[in-house]
Tab-separated table of C-alpha atoms in Angstrom:
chain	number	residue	atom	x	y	z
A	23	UNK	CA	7.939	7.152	4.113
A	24	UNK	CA	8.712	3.677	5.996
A	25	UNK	CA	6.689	1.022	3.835
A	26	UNK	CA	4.098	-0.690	6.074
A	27	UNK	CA	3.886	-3.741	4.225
A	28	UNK	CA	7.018	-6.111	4.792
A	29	UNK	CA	8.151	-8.384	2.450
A	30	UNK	CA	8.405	-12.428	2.818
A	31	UNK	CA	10.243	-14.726	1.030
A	32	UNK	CA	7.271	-15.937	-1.576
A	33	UNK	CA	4.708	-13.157	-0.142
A	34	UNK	CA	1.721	-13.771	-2.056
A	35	UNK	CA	0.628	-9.690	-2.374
A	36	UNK	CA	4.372	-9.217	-3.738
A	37	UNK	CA	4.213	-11.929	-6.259
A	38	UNK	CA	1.032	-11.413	-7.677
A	39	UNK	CA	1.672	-8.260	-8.274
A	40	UNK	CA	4.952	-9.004	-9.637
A	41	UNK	CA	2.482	-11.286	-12.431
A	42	UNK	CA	0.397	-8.439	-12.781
A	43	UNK	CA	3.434	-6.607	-14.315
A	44	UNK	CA	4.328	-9.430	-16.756
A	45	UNK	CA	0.795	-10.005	-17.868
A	46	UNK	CA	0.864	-6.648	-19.261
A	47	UNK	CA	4.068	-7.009	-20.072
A	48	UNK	CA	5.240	-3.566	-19.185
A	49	UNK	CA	8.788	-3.889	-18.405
A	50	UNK	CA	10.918	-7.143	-17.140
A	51	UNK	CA	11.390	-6.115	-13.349
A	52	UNK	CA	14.350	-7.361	-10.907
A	53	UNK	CA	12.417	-9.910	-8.858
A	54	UNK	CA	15.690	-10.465	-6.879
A	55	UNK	CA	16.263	-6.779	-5.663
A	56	UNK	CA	12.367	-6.564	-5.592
A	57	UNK	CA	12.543	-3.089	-6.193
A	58	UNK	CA	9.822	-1.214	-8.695
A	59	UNK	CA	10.574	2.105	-10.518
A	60	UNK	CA	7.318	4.440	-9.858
A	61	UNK	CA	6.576	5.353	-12.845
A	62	UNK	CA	5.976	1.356	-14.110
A	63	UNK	CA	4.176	1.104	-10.641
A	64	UNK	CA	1.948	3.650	-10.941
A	65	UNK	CA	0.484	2.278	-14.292
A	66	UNK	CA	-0.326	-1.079	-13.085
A	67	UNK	CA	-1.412	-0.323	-9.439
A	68	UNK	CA	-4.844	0.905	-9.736
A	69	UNK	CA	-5.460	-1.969	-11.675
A	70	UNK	CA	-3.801	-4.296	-9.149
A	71	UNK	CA	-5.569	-2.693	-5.632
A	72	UNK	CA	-8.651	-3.415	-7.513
A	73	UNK	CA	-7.837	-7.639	-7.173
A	74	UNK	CA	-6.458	-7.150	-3.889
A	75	UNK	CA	-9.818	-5.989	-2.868
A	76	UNK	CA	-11.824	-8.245	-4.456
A	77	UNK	CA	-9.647	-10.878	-2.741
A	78	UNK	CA	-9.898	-9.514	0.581
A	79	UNK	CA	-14.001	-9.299	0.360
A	80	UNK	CA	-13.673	-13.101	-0.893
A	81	UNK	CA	-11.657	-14.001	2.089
A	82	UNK	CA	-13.769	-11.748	4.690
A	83	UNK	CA	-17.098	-13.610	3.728
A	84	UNK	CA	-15.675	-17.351	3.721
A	85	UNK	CA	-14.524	-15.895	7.114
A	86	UNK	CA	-18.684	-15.347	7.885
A	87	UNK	CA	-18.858	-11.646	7.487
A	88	UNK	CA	-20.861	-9.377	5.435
A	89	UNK	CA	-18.833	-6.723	3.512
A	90	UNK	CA	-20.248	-3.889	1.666
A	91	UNK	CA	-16.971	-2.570	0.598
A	92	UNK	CA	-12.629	-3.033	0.267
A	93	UNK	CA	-10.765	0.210	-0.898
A	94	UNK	CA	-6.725	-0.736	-0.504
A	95	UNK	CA	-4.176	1.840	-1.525
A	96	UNK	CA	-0.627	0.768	-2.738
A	97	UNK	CA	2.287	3.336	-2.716
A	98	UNK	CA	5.669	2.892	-3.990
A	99	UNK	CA	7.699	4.318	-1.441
A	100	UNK	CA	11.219	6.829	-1.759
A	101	UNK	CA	13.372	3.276	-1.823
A	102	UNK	CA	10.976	1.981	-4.423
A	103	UNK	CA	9.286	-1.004	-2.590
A	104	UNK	CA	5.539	-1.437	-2.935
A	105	UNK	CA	3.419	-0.347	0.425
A	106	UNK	CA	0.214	-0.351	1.417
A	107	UNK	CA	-0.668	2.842	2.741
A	108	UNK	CA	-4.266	2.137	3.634
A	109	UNK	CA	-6.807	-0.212	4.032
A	110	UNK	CA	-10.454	0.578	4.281
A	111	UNK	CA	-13.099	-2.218	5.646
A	112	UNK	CA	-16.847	-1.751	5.143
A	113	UNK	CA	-19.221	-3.890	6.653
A	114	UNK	CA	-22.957	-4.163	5.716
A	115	UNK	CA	-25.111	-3.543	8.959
A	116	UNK	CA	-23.265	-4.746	12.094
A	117	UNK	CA	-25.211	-3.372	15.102
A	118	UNK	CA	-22.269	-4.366	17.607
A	119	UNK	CA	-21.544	-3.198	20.681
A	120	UNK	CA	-18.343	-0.904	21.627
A	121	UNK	CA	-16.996	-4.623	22.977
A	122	UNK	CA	-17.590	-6.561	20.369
A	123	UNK	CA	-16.342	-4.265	18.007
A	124	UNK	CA	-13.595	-4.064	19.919
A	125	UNK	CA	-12.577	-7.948	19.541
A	126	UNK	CA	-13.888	-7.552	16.031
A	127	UNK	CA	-11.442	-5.053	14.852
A	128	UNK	CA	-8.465	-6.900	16.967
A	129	UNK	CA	-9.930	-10.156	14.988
A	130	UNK	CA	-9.662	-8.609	11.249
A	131	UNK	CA	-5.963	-7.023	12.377
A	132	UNK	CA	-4.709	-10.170	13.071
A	133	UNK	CA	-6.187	-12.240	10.116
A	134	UNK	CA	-5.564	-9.634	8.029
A	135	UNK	CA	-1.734	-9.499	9.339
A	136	UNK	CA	-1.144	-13.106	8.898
A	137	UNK	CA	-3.020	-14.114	5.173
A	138	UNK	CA	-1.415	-10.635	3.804
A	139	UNK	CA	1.088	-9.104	5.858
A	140	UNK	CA	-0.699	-5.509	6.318
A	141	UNK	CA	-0.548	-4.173	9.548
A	142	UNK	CA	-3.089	-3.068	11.497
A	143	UNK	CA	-1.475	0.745	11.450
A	144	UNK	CA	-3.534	0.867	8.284
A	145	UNK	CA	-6.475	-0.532	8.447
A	146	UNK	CA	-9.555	1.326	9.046
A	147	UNK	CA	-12.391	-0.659	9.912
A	148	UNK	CA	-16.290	0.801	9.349
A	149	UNK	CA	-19.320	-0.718	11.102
């Protein structure tokens, strides 16, 4: 599977979770190769999509809209580089038309794309 998520040089989803491994202090990891063995990755992720979440709900509403729910899921892929293989987007109540749902959706892509490199492949938005 080709990893949706691509990496930057100091990508914040990459490096926090990178801290999220030493906090718990599970095994020192390569930072350099930034490769993860699955097994290590599978015991901090759950943990991790939960922040990544919460984070994007806290950056939706400073953005001015109401969010009833995040659900992210993280792979690790077959070259062992963290993915995100989707991301779910609830909003609370948003009568909009097919337009402005439209320019919505195109709105959250691109925001979403440039504060944490997802592409909008993945993301499923709910009205």
């Amino acid at each position: 599977m080709k990893p949706i998520f691509r990496y930057n040089d100091g990508n914040e989803l990459y490096n926090a979770f990178i801290k999220e491994y030493e906090k718990n202090q599970v095994v020192e990891l390569d930072k350099s190769l930034r490769n993860l063995n699955k097994k290590i990755a599978d015991i901090t992720i759950s943990d991790y999509e939960r922040e990544v979440s919460e984070d994007i709900v806290t950056f939706l509403t400073k953005k001015g809209f109401k969010v009833s729910d995040v659900d992210i899921s993280l792979i690790v892929d077959d070259d062992n580089r963290l993915g995100v293989k989707k991301l779910l987007i609830e909003f609370e109540d948003m009568n909009y038309d097919k337009n402005l749902r439209e320019a919505t959706t195109i709105y959250i892509d691109d925001i979403i794309l440039e504060k944490y490199n997802i592409d909008k492949e993945v993301i499923e938005i709910k009205y």
